[in-house]
Amino acid sequence: MAREDDAREGRDPAPAVTRSIRLLGLLAKAEPRTLTELAGELGLAKSSTANLCLALEAGGMIQRTSAGYRLGLRTAELGGAFAAQFNQVREFYSVCEASEVLSGELVQVALLDGAESLYLARHEGSRSLRLGTPLGSRLPAALSATGRALLMSMSDDEVVALLGADTVFPRLTERSATSMADLLDALAAARRRGWALDAEESFRGIVGVAVPLEPWAPSDPALALGVAIRAPEADFERIERVGEALRVAARELTNPFSAAARR
C-alpha cells in the first residue's frame, strides 16, 4: 500500500496537500486518532505525519486532545461557508420559520454526492427530534428520503447509470430496500405523490419525507429538503401535511426567474 501511495504521489504536483486531505478524511470519521495511528493509516513516517499535523493545527484545521487529533473549528467554518454560498440554503431557515407546519419540524437540506446524500443545513423546529442526521454526514441516496427526492428528478435510466443495475443496497434496518427494482418502485411512487418517503429504511423509528429543490442557478447543485418524523407520530395525515408543506417551501425557494418557476 505504501508503495502504491508513493507511486501515486510521485505524479502528484502537491503531495503534501494530498496527504493533508487524506489526513483530514481520516479524522472526519469522528473519533480522535493518535500520531502513530495516523502515520500507520497514511503509510508515512511519524516525523512526516507530525509535520503535517503541526501545519494543520496551526491553521485551525485540526486540534490536539488528550485522546489524539480531531478536526478543528476551522473545518466547521469552511463547511458553513460552503453551504452559505447557495441562495436556497441562506433562505431556508426563514422559509421554515414562516411555515405553520415546518416551523415545528426538524428540516434538513441535502445534496447528492455520488450515491450518497450529504447533509448541509438543519432547522431545529420547536418539536424537532434530537437525533436526526448530523451536518456533514452521509446516507445512501437509495434509502434516505432526501436521496430519493434527488433521484426522483432523474429518469430511471439515469438512476440505474448512477447507482448500477445490479447494486445491492445496504440493509440499514429490516425495512431497507436492497434492490434496484425496489428503489425504482419507490421513486415511481414519489413522482406520483410529489414527495419521497423513507419509511424507517435509514433509521429504525424515523420516517423521512422530502422534496427536490430546483437549482437556483445553473451552476448550483440540485438540493433536497426533508423532514424527519418519529415513526409513532408519522400517521398518514401528518406525512401528507408535511409533504405538502415541503412542496410549498420548495416553490418559495425556487429562483423566480428560472424556468421551473414559470411552469
Short mmCIF file of C-alpha atoms in Angstrom, two decimals:
data_model
loop_
_atom_site.label_atom_id
_atom_site.label_comp_id
_atom_site.label_asym_id
_atom_site.label_seq_id
_atom_site.Cartn_x
_atom_site.Cartn_y
_atom_site.Cartn_z
CA MET A 1 0.00 0.00 0.00
CA ALA A 2 2.78 2.43 0.89
CA ARG A 3 4.48 1.78 -2.47
CA GLU A 4 1.23 2.44 -4.32
CA ASP A 5 0.83 5.69 -2.39
CA ASP A 6 4.41 6.67 -3.19
CA ALA A 7 3.89 5.95 -6.89
CA ARG A 8 0.71 7.95 -6.98
CA GLU A 9 2.23 10.85 -5.08
CA GLY A 10 5.23 10.75 -7.42
CA ARG A 11 2.88 12.06 -10.11
CA ASP A 12 1.16 14.43 -7.70
CA PRO A 13 2.06 18.13 -8.17
CA ALA A 14 1.38 18.82 -4.46
CA PRO A 15 1.88 15.63 -2.40
CA ALA A 16 1.79 17.45 0.94
CA VAL A 17 -1.66 18.80 0.09
CA THR A 18 -2.85 15.35 -0.96
CA ARG A 19 -1.56 13.84 2.27
CA SER A 20 -3.24 16.58 4.29
CA ILE A 21 -6.56 15.93 2.57
CA ARG A 22 -6.25 12.22 3.34
CA LEU A 23 -5.42 13.01 6.97
CA LEU A 24 -8.49 15.23 7.29
CA GLY A 25 -10.59 12.47 5.75
CA LEU A 26 -9.40 10.05 8.43
CA LEU A 27 -10.29 12.48 11.19
CA ALA A 28 -13.71 13.09 9.63
CA LYS A 29 -14.71 9.66 10.91
CA ALA A 30 -15.42 11.44 14.21
CA GLU A 31 -13.00 9.70 16.52
CA PRO A 32 -9.63 11.06 17.66
CA ARG A 33 -6.53 9.38 16.26
CA THR A 34 -3.06 9.37 17.71
CA LEU A 35 0.00 10.36 15.72
CA THR A 36 1.03 6.70 15.50
CA GLU A 37 -2.41 5.69 14.19
CA LEU A 38 -2.43 8.46 11.61
CA ALA A 39 1.07 7.60 10.40
CA GLY A 40 0.10 3.95 10.03
CA GLU A 41 -3.11 4.68 8.12
CA LEU A 42 -1.38 7.17 5.84
CA GLY A 43 1.62 4.92 5.27
CA LEU A 44 4.01 7.70 6.29
CA ALA A 45 6.85 8.09 8.76
CA LYS A 46 5.82 9.56 12.12
CA SER A 47 8.10 12.54 11.53
CA SER A 48 6.36 13.35 8.22
CA THR A 49 2.94 12.89 9.79
CA ALA A 50 3.94 15.12 12.71
CA ASN A 51 4.90 17.90 10.28
CA LEU A 52 1.51 17.63 8.55
CA CYS A 53 -0.27 17.76 11.90
CA LEU A 54 1.71 20.80 13.01
CA ALA A 55 0.79 22.70 9.84
CA LEU A 56 -2.87 21.72 10.00
CA GLU A 57 -3.05 22.52 13.69
CA ALA A 58 -1.54 25.96 13.11
CA GLY A 59 -4.24 26.60 10.50
CA GLY A 60 -7.04 25.52 12.84
CA MET A 61 -7.93 22.55 10.65
CA ILE A 62 -7.18 20.02 13.38
CA GLN A 63 -6.65 20.18 17.13
CA ARG A 64 -4.75 18.02 19.56
CA THR A 65 -6.53 16.48 22.55
CA SER A 66 -5.53 14.02 25.26
CA ALA A 67 -7.05 11.24 23.12
CA GLY A 68 -5.33 12.27 19.90
CA TYR A 69 -6.03 14.57 16.98
CA ARG A 70 -9.51 15.57 15.82
CA LEU A 71 -10.96 18.05 13.34
CA GLY A 72 -10.59 21.71 14.29
CA LEU A 73 -13.04 24.59 14.34
CA ARG A 74 -11.81 25.90 11.01
CA THR A 75 -13.33 22.90 9.24
CA ALA A 76 -16.76 23.84 10.66
CA GLU A 77 -16.31 27.39 9.41
CA LEU A 78 -15.44 26.14 5.93
CA GLY A 79 -18.39 23.76 5.91
CA GLY A 80 -20.72 26.59 6.86
CA ALA A 81 -19.20 28.83 4.20
CA PHE A 82 -19.72 26.12 1.57
CA ALA A 83 -23.42 25.80 2.42
CA ALA A 84 -23.95 29.57 2.71
CA GLN A 85 -22.80 30.20 -0.86
CA PHE A 86 -26.12 28.79 -2.12
CA ASN A 87 -29.12 31.14 -2.07
CA GLN A 88 -31.52 28.36 -1.12
CA VAL A 89 -29.56 27.43 1.99
CA ARG A 90 -29.37 31.06 3.11
CA GLU A 91 -33.16 31.47 2.70
CA PHE A 92 -34.01 28.01 4.03
CA TYR A 93 -34.24 28.99 7.70
CA SER A 94 -36.63 31.91 7.22
CA VAL A 95 -38.86 29.83 4.94
CA CYS A 96 -39.08 27.10 7.59
CA GLU A 97 -39.85 29.59 10.35
CA ALA A 98 -42.63 31.17 8.28
CA SER A 99 -44.31 27.82 7.62
CA GLU A 100 -47.05 26.83 10.06
CA VAL A 101 -46.10 23.17 9.59
CA LEU A 102 -42.33 23.26 9.11
CA SER A 103 -41.64 25.72 11.93
CA GLY A 104 -42.19 22.86 14.37
CA GLU A 105 -40.29 20.18 12.44
CA LEU A 106 -36.71 19.04 12.05
CA VAL A 107 -35.98 20.08 8.46
CA GLN A 108 -32.72 19.36 6.62
CA VAL A 109 -31.10 20.27 3.31
CA ALA A 110 -29.00 17.71 1.46
CA LEU A 111 -27.23 17.38 -1.87
CA LEU A 112 -26.35 14.34 -3.94
CA ASP A 113 -22.68 13.33 -3.80
CA GLY A 114 -22.24 10.23 -5.92
CA ALA A 115 -24.50 7.56 -4.46
CA GLU A 116 -24.96 9.36 -1.13
CA SER A 117 -26.92 12.22 0.38
CA LEU A 118 -24.66 14.79 2.06
CA TYR A 119 -26.36 16.92 4.73
CA LEU A 120 -25.63 20.66 4.57
CA ALA A 121 -28.11 22.53 6.77
CA ARG A 122 -30.57 21.83 9.57
CA HIS A 123 -33.55 23.73 11.01
CA GLU A 124 -34.38 22.73 14.59
CA GLY A 125 -38.14 23.07 14.94
CA SER A 126 -39.97 23.64 18.19
CA ARG A 127 -40.85 19.94 18.39
CA SER A 128 -37.87 18.61 16.45
CA LEU A 129 -36.02 15.38 17.08
CA ARG A 130 -32.78 15.46 18.97
CA LEU A 131 -31.22 12.82 16.78
CA GLY A 132 -31.60 13.30 13.04
CA THR A 133 -28.62 13.32 10.71
CA PRO A 134 -25.62 15.45 11.78
CA LEU A 135 -24.40 18.11 9.39
CA GLY A 136 -21.70 16.81 7.08
CA SER A 137 -22.85 13.21 7.43
CA ARG A 138 -23.99 10.95 4.64
CA LEU A 139 -26.67 8.36 3.97
CA PRO A 140 -27.21 6.08 0.97
CA ALA A 141 -29.30 8.04 -1.50
CA ALA A 142 -31.29 4.92 -2.33
CA LEU A 143 -32.60 4.63 1.23
CA SER A 144 -32.91 8.18 2.58
CA ALA A 145 -35.87 10.44 1.83
CA THR A 146 -33.61 13.31 0.74
CA GLY A 147 -31.64 10.98 -1.51
CA ARG A 148 -34.79 9.66 -3.12
CA ALA A 149 -36.05 13.22 -3.59
CA LEU A 150 -32.88 13.95 -5.54
CA LEU A 151 -33.14 10.72 -7.54
CA MET A 152 -36.83 11.19 -8.36
CA SER A 153 -35.86 14.18 -10.52
CA MET A 154 -33.86 11.83 -12.74
CA SER A 155 -35.12 9.28 -15.23
CA ASP A 156 -34.94 5.59 -14.29
CA ASP A 157 -32.13 5.14 -16.82
CA GLU A 158 -30.13 7.93 -15.18
CA VAL A 159 -30.66 6.39 -11.73
CA VAL A 160 -29.51 2.97 -12.97
CA ALA A 161 -26.46 4.52 -14.64
CA LEU A 162 -25.55 6.36 -11.44
CA LEU A 163 -26.05 3.53 -8.96
CA GLY A 164 -25.60 0.40 -11.08
CA ALA A 165 -28.29 -2.03 -12.21
CA ASP A 166 -27.02 -4.89 -10.04
CA THR A 167 -26.21 -2.81 -6.96
CA VAL A 168 -27.34 -4.29 -3.65
CA PHE A 169 -28.08 -1.50 -1.19
CA PRO A 170 -27.06 -1.88 2.47
CA ARG A 171 -29.71 -3.18 4.85
CA LEU A 172 -29.64 -0.41 7.48
CA THR A 173 -32.89 -1.64 9.02
CA GLU A 174 -35.24 -4.56 8.45
CA ARG A 175 -37.31 -2.26 6.21
CA SER A 176 -34.47 -1.17 3.90
CA ALA A 177 -34.96 -1.67 0.17
CA THR A 178 -31.95 -3.57 -1.15
CA SER A 179 -32.54 -3.92 -4.90
CA MET A 180 -32.72 -1.53 -7.82
CA ALA A 181 -36.22 -2.77 -8.62
CA ASP A 182 -37.40 -1.81 -5.13
CA LEU A 183 -35.80 1.62 -5.47
CA LEU A 184 -37.38 2.31 -8.88
CA ASP A 185 -40.79 1.37 -7.45
CA ALA A 186 -40.24 3.80 -4.57
CA LEU A 187 -39.19 6.57 -6.98
CA ALA A 188 -42.23 5.99 -9.20
CA ALA A 189 -44.48 6.37 -6.16
CA ALA A 190 -42.57 9.51 -5.11
CA ARG A 191 -43.07 11.11 -8.52
CA ARG A 192 -46.83 10.41 -8.36
CA ARG A 193 -47.12 11.93 -4.87
CA GLY A 194 -44.69 14.80 -5.39
CA TRP A 195 -42.57 13.86 -2.38
CA ALA A 196 -40.25 11.00 -1.42
CA LEU A 197 -40.68 8.72 1.58
CA ASP A 198 -38.24 6.80 3.77
CA ALA A 199 -40.38 4.55 5.98
CA GLU A 200 -37.77 3.58 8.60
CA GLU A 201 -35.34 2.45 5.90
CA SER A 202 -32.40 4.60 7.05
CA PHE A 203 -33.05 4.67 10.80
CA ARG A 204 -35.31 2.45 12.83
CA GLY A 205 -38.07 4.58 14.36
CA ILE A 206 -37.68 7.52 11.96
CA VAL A 207 -39.81 8.30 8.90
CA GLY A 208 -38.41 10.76 6.36
CA VAL A 209 -40.35 12.93 3.90
CA ALA A 210 -38.51 15.01 1.28
CA VAL A 211 -38.88 17.01 -1.93
CA PRO A 212 -36.35 18.10 -4.57
CA LEU A 213 -35.30 21.74 -4.96
CA GLU A 214 -34.62 23.14 -8.40
CA PRO A 215 -31.08 24.63 -8.53
CA TRP A 216 -31.20 28.40 -8.03
CA ALA A 217 -28.51 28.97 -10.66
CA PRO A 218 -27.34 26.62 -13.44
CA SER A 219 -24.01 26.14 -11.65
CA ASP A 220 -25.64 25.17 -8.33
CA PRO A 221 -26.06 21.52 -7.30
CA ALA A 222 -29.50 20.01 -7.01
CA LEU A 223 -30.68 20.05 -3.38
CA ALA A 224 -33.40 18.30 -1.41
CA LEU A 225 -35.49 19.47 1.52
CA GLY A 226 -36.52 16.81 4.04
CA VAL A 227 -38.26 16.31 7.39
CA ALA A 228 -37.63 13.56 9.94
CA ILE A 229 -40.63 12.36 11.99
CA ARG A 230 -40.76 9.88 14.85
CA ALA A 231 -42.40 6.72 13.49
CA PRO A 232 -45.14 6.57 16.18
CA GLU A 233 -46.19 10.10 15.18
CA ALA A 234 -45.95 9.52 11.42
CA ASP A 235 -49.57 8.81 10.60
CA PHE A 236 -50.75 9.27 7.02
CA GLU A 237 -52.31 12.68 7.70
CA ARG A 238 -49.12 14.11 9.20
CA ILE A 239 -46.95 12.70 6.42
CA GLU A 240 -49.23 14.26 3.79
CA ARG A 241 -49.32 17.57 5.67
CA VAL A 242 -45.53 17.66 5.88
CA GLY A 243 -45.15 16.60 2.26
CA GLU A 244 -47.41 19.42 1.06
CA ALA A 245 -45.64 21.96 3.31
CA LEU A 246 -42.32 20.88 1.84
CA ARG A 247 -43.67 21.34 -1.69
CA VAL A 248 -44.78 24.87 -0.80
CA ALA A 249 -41.36 25.60 0.73
CA ALA A 250 -39.64 24.25 -2.37
CA ARG A 251 -41.66 26.63 -4.56
CA GLU A 252 -40.67 29.54 -2.29
CA LEU A 253 -37.02 28.51 -2.60
CA THR A 254 -37.14 28.43 -6.41
CA ASN A 255 -35.44 31.25 -8.30
CA PRO A 256 -38.36 33.45 -9.52
CA PHE A 257 -36.54 33.99 -12.83
CA SER A 258 -35.95 30.30 -13.53
CA ALA A 259 -37.84 28.10 -15.98
CA ALA A 260 -39.05 25.99 -13.05
CA ALA A 261 -40.82 28.97 -11.50
CA ARG A 262 -42.67 29.68 -14.76
CA ARG A 263 -44.04 26.15 -15.08
#
